[in-house]
Amino acid sequence: AGARLVVFPSFYEGFGFPILTTLAYGGTLVARQSTLLDEIAARCVPRGRIVPYARRDELVDVVGRLLHGEDVTTLPLGTKVENGRPLSWRDVGQRTLAFLANLTGNLSGSGWRSREHAIAQLMAAPVSLVDRGLKAPPVPADIRSI
């Protein structure tokens, strides 16, 4: 919590808890420039700041500037925050439920009986039929498109 800055130098690991922890404690995060980092910056309003870099020489320069109290370029924070506040878990849950309600509201249960019958026939077919190269019962036309 008392660190002057946290350097997350990985070019391969895209995201991790050190990033969240640093921002939650109001620290300065130095991390590789990526679309994920841009998205985090745009969709949250952390207490800390994010300082991106793209190349190794930029990393050395940014860390040196920060340790000597010089200005550095930071990512703009909260540019995609809705209604002046970041998304909460409640918002995410409500959006997920609305998506699922929309998805299931468009389903038709009219063909369930024929699907159940076809699945039962396939499950009842002895394994030896497959071993002998024989065909399993035909699949009804109404479930071929599922």
PDB file of C-alpha atoms in Angstrom:
ATOM      1  CA  ALA A   1       0.000   0.000   0.000  1.00  0.00           C
ATOM      2  CA  GLY A   2       2.922   2.342   0.573  1.00  0.00           C
ATOM      3  CA  ALA A   3       4.770   1.681  -2.684  1.00  0.00           C
ATOM      4  CA  ARG A   4       5.599   4.701  -4.846  1.00  0.00           C
ATOM      5  CA  LEU A   5       4.801   2.678  -7.953  1.00  0.00           C
ATOM      6  CA  VAL A   6       4.160  -0.867  -9.122  1.00  0.00           C
ATOM      7  CA  VAL A   7       5.744  -2.092 -12.339  1.00  0.00           C
ATOM      8  CA  PHE A   8       3.891  -4.845 -14.185  1.00  0.00           C
ATOM      9  CA  PRO A   9       6.436  -5.503 -16.962  1.00  0.00           C
ATOM     10  CA  SER A  10       4.953  -8.640 -18.515  1.00  0.00           C
ATOM     11  CA  PHE A  11       4.608  -8.690 -22.284  1.00  0.00           C
ATOM     12  CA  TYR A  12       2.787 -12.019 -22.095  1.00  0.00           C
ATOM     13  CA  GLU A  13       0.475 -11.915 -19.096  1.00  0.00           C
ATOM     14  CA  GLY A  14      -2.367  -9.611 -20.019  1.00  0.00           C
ATOM     15  CA  PHE A  15      -3.932  -8.947 -16.659  1.00  0.00           C
ATOM     16  CA  GLY A  16      -3.602  -9.816 -13.015  1.00  0.00           C
ATOM     17  CA  PHE A  17      -4.509  -8.979  -9.466  1.00  0.00           C
ATOM     18  CA  PRO A  18      -1.423  -6.760  -8.998  1.00  0.00           C
ATOM     19  CA  ILE A  19      -3.058  -4.317 -11.427  1.00  0.00           C
ATOM     20  CA  LEU A  20      -6.341  -4.225  -9.497  1.00  0.00           C
ATOM     21  CA  THR A  21      -4.650  -4.056  -6.118  1.00  0.00           C
ATOM     22  CA  THR A  22      -2.402  -1.183  -7.163  1.00  0.00           C
ATOM     23  CA  LEU A  23      -5.292   0.854  -8.545  1.00  0.00           C
ATOM     24  CA  ALA A  24      -7.536   0.085  -5.559  1.00  0.00           C
ATOM     25  CA  TYR A  25      -4.883   1.385  -3.140  1.00  0.00           C
ATOM     26  CA  GLY A  26      -4.398   4.536  -5.200  1.00  0.00           C
ATOM     27  CA  GLY A  27      -0.955   3.623  -6.445  1.00  0.00           C
ATOM     28  CA  THR A  28       0.777   4.346  -9.706  1.00  0.00           C
ATOM     29  CA  LEU A  29       0.776   1.396 -12.079  1.00  0.00           C
ATOM     30  CA  VAL A  30       3.362   1.105 -14.843  1.00  0.00           C
ATOM     31  CA  ALA A  31       2.179  -1.542 -17.314  1.00  0.00           C
ATOM     32  CA  ARG A  32       2.605  -2.534 -20.937  1.00  0.00           C
ATOM     33  CA  GLN A  33       0.283  -0.664 -23.295  1.00  0.00           C
ATOM     34  CA  SER A  34      -2.535  -2.956 -24.443  1.00  0.00           C
ATOM     35  CA  THR A  35      -6.176  -2.800 -25.457  1.00  0.00           C
ATOM     36  CA  LEU A  36      -7.059  -4.518 -22.178  1.00  0.00           C
ATOM     37  CA  LEU A  37      -5.296  -1.795 -20.203  1.00  0.00           C
ATOM     38  CA  ASP A  38      -7.114   0.863 -22.265  1.00  0.00           C
ATOM     39  CA  GLU A  39     -10.434  -0.846 -21.491  1.00  0.00           C
ATOM     40  CA  ILE A  40      -9.677  -1.026 -17.773  1.00  0.00           C
ATOM     41  CA  ALA A  41      -8.795   2.667 -17.729  1.00  0.00           C
ATOM     42  CA  ALA A  42     -11.886   3.659 -19.702  1.00  0.00           C
ATOM     43  CA  ARG A  43     -14.362   1.635 -17.655  1.00  0.00           C
ATOM     44  CA  CYS A  44     -13.188   2.285 -14.122  1.00  0.00           C
ATOM     45  CA  VAL A  45     -12.432   5.251 -11.945  1.00  0.00           C
ATOM     46  CA  PRO A  46      -9.618   4.005  -9.746  1.00  0.00           C
ATOM     47  CA  ARG A  47      -7.906   6.043  -7.087  1.00  0.00           C
ATOM     48  CA  GLY A  48      -4.567   5.343  -8.738  1.00  0.00           C
ATOM     49  CA  ARG A  49      -3.162   6.177 -12.133  1.00  0.00           C
ATOM     50  CA  ILE A  50      -2.026   4.064 -15.064  1.00  0.00           C
ATOM     51  CA  VAL A  51       1.225   4.824 -16.874  1.00  0.00           C
ATOM     52  CA  PRO A  52       1.597   2.801 -20.081  1.00  0.00           C
ATOM     53  CA  TYR A  53       4.743   1.890 -21.986  1.00  0.00           C
ATOM     54  CA  ALA A  54       5.304   0.028 -25.253  1.00  0.00           C
ATOM     55  CA  ARG A  55       9.036  -0.746 -25.402  1.00  0.00           C
ATOM     56  CA  ARG A  56      11.726  -1.633 -22.876  1.00  0.00           C
ATOM     57  CA  ASP A  57      13.483   1.713 -23.251  1.00  0.00           C
ATOM     58  CA  GLU A  58      10.178   3.478 -22.516  1.00  0.00           C
ATOM     59  CA  LEU A  59       9.782   1.358 -19.379  1.00  0.00           C
ATOM     60  CA  VAL A  60      13.190   2.470 -18.100  1.00  0.00           C
ATOM     61  CA  ASP A  61      12.403   6.108 -18.949  1.00  0.00           C
ATOM     62  CA  VAL A  62       8.964   6.063 -17.286  1.00  0.00           C
ATOM     63  CA  VAL A  63      10.232   4.424 -14.093  1.00  0.00           C
ATOM     64  CA  GLY A  64      13.114   6.923 -13.891  1.00  0.00           C
ATOM     65  CA  ARG A  65      10.775   9.890 -14.363  1.00  0.00           C
ATOM     66  CA  LEU A  66       8.352   8.617 -11.740  1.00  0.00           C
ATOM     67  CA  LEU A  67      11.082   7.980  -9.170  1.00  0.00           C
ATOM     68  CA  HIS A  68      12.394  11.532  -9.699  1.00  0.00           C
ATOM     69  CA  GLY A  69       8.921  13.119  -9.472  1.00  0.00           C
ATOM     70  CA  GLU A  70       8.757  14.162 -13.135  1.00  0.00           C
ATOM     71  CA  ASP A  71       5.572  14.300 -15.211  1.00  0.00           C
ATOM     72  CA  VAL A  72       4.590  11.292 -17.296  1.00  0.00           C
ATOM     73  CA  THR A  73       1.766  10.529 -19.700  1.00  0.00           C
ATOM     74  CA  THR A  74      -1.076   8.623 -18.061  1.00  0.00           C
ATOM     75  CA  LEU A  75      -4.136   6.933 -19.509  1.00  0.00           C
ATOM     76  CA  PRO A  76      -7.393   8.895 -19.257  1.00  0.00           C
ATOM     77  CA  LEU A  77      -9.632   7.223 -16.691  1.00  0.00           C
ATOM     78  CA  GLY A  78     -13.383   6.740 -16.709  1.00  0.00           C
ATOM     79  CA  THR A  79     -14.075   7.829 -20.291  1.00  0.00           C
ATOM     80  CA  LYS A  80     -16.689   5.075 -20.773  1.00  0.00           C
ATOM     81  CA  VAL A  81     -18.276   5.255 -17.338  1.00  0.00           C
ATOM     82  CA  GLU A  82     -22.058   5.403 -17.614  1.00  0.00           C
ATOM     83  CA  ASN A  83     -24.201   7.838 -15.605  1.00  0.00           C
ATOM     84  CA  GLY A  84     -21.118   9.296 -13.972  1.00  0.00           C
ATOM     85  CA  ARG A  85     -20.342   6.104 -12.090  1.00  0.00           C
ATOM     86  CA  PRO A  86     -18.519   2.862 -12.864  1.00  0.00           C
ATOM     87  CA  LEU A  87     -20.391  -0.400 -13.364  1.00  0.00           C
ATOM     88  CA  SER A  88     -21.192  -2.290 -10.199  1.00  0.00           C
ATOM     89  CA  TRP A  89     -21.638  -6.032  -9.765  1.00  0.00           C
ATOM     90  CA  ARG A  90     -25.378  -5.324  -9.517  1.00  0.00           C
ATOM     91  CA  ASP A  91     -25.261  -3.641 -12.958  1.00  0.00           C
ATOM     92  CA  VAL A  92     -23.406  -6.613 -14.424  1.00  0.00           C
ATOM     93  CA  GLY A  93     -25.896  -9.042 -12.865  1.00  0.00           C
ATOM     94  CA  GLN A  94     -28.897  -7.099 -14.169  1.00  0.00           C
ATOM     95  CA  ARG A  95     -27.443  -6.963 -17.677  1.00  0.00           C
ATOM     96  CA  THR A  96     -26.678 -10.686 -17.580  1.00  0.00           C
ATOM     97  CA  LEU A  97     -30.218 -11.532 -16.438  1.00  0.00           C
ATOM     98  CA  ALA A  98     -31.724  -9.282 -19.119  1.00  0.00           C
ATOM     99  CA  PHE A  99     -29.579 -10.977 -21.769  1.00  0.00           C
ATOM    100  CA  LEU A 100     -30.601 -14.451 -20.594  1.00  0.00           C
ATOM    101  CA  ALA A 101     -34.285 -13.457 -20.407  1.00  0.00           C
ATOM    102  CA  ASN A 102     -34.107 -12.165 -23.973  1.00  0.00           C
ATOM    103  CA  LEU A 103     -32.341 -15.309 -25.126  1.00  0.00           C
ATOM    104  CA  THR A 104     -34.733 -17.747 -23.463  1.00  0.00           C
ATOM    105  CA  GLY A 105     -37.799 -15.694 -24.365  1.00  0.00           C
ATOM    106  CA  ASN A 106     -37.167 -16.449 -28.027  1.00  0.00           C
ATOM    107  CA  LEU A 107     -36.968 -20.221 -27.589  1.00  0.00           C
ATOM    108  CA  SER A 108     -39.782 -22.517 -28.620  1.00  0.00           C
ATOM    109  CA  GLY A 109     -40.418 -25.689 -26.675  1.00  0.00           C
ATOM    110  CA  SER A 110     -42.649 -27.186 -29.372  1.00  0.00           C
ATOM    111  CA  GLY A 111     -40.136 -29.752 -30.591  1.00  0.00           C
ATOM    112  CA  TRP A 112     -38.991 -31.059 -27.232  1.00  0.00           C
ATOM    113  CA  ARG A 113     -40.925 -34.327 -27.469  1.00  0.00           C
ATOM    114  CA  SER A 114     -39.435 -35.338 -30.828  1.00  0.00           C
ATOM    115  CA  ARG A 115     -35.941 -34.321 -29.639  1.00  0.00           C
ATOM    116  CA  GLU A 116     -36.335 -36.419 -26.491  1.00  0.00           C
ATOM    117  CA  HIS A 117     -37.525 -39.394 -28.591  1.00  0.00           C
ATOM    118  CA  ALA A 118     -34.575 -39.116 -30.994  1.00  0.00           C
ATOM    119  CA  ILE A 119     -32.084 -38.837 -28.132  1.00  0.00           C
ATOM    120  CA  ALA A 120     -33.638 -41.870 -26.424  1.00  0.00           C
ATOM    121  CA  GLN A 121     -33.316 -43.885 -29.659  1.00  0.00           C
ATOM    122  CA  LEU A 122     -29.685 -42.885 -30.066  1.00  0.00           C
ATOM    123  CA  MET A 123     -28.887 -43.709 -26.452  1.00  0.00           C
ATOM    124  CA  ALA A 124     -30.648 -47.100 -26.714  1.00  0.00           C
ATOM    125  CA  ALA A 125     -28.642 -48.160 -29.780  1.00  0.00           C
ATOM    126  CA  PRO A 126     -26.206 -50.887 -28.729  1.00  0.00           C
ATOM    127  CA  VAL A 127     -22.538 -50.002 -28.956  1.00  0.00           C
ATOM    128  CA  SER A 128     -22.051 -53.069 -31.133  1.00  0.00           C
ATOM    129  CA  LEU A 129     -23.975 -51.366 -33.967  1.00  0.00           C
ATOM    130  CA  VAL A 130     -21.303 -48.693 -34.141  1.00  0.00           C
ATOM    131  CA  ASP A 131     -18.536 -51.267 -33.838  1.00  0.00           C
ATOM    132  CA  ARG A 132     -19.991 -53.221 -36.784  1.00  0.00           C
ATOM    133  CA  GLY A 133     -20.278 -50.115 -38.933  1.00  0.00           C
ATOM    134  CA  LEU A 134     -24.092 -50.164 -38.905  1.00  0.00           C
ATOM    135  CA  LYS A 135     -26.094 -46.955 -38.902  1.00  0.00           C
ATOM    136  CA  ALA A 136     -27.807 -45.577 -35.837  1.00  0.00           C
ATOM    137  CA  PRO A 137     -31.518 -44.698 -36.073  1.00  0.00           C
ATOM    138  CA  PRO A 138     -32.148 -41.681 -38.317  1.00  0.00           C
ATOM    139  CA  VAL A 139     -32.313 -38.282 -36.673  1.00  0.00           C
ATOM    140  CA  PRO A 140     -35.718 -36.611 -37.175  1.00  0.00           C
ATOM    141  CA  ALA A 141     -35.650 -33.611 -39.498  1.00  0.00           C
ATOM    142  CA  ASP A 142     -36.859 -31.150 -36.857  1.00  0.00           C
ATOM    143  CA  ILE A 143     -33.738 -31.592 -34.714  1.00  0.00           C
ATOM    144  CA  ARG A 144     -31.126 -31.671 -37.459  1.00  0.00           C
ATOM    145  CA  SER A 145     -30.987 -27.891 -37.480  1.00  0.00           C
ATOM    146  CA  ILE A 146     -30.385 -27.515 -33.748  1.00  0.00           C
TER     147      ILE A 146
END
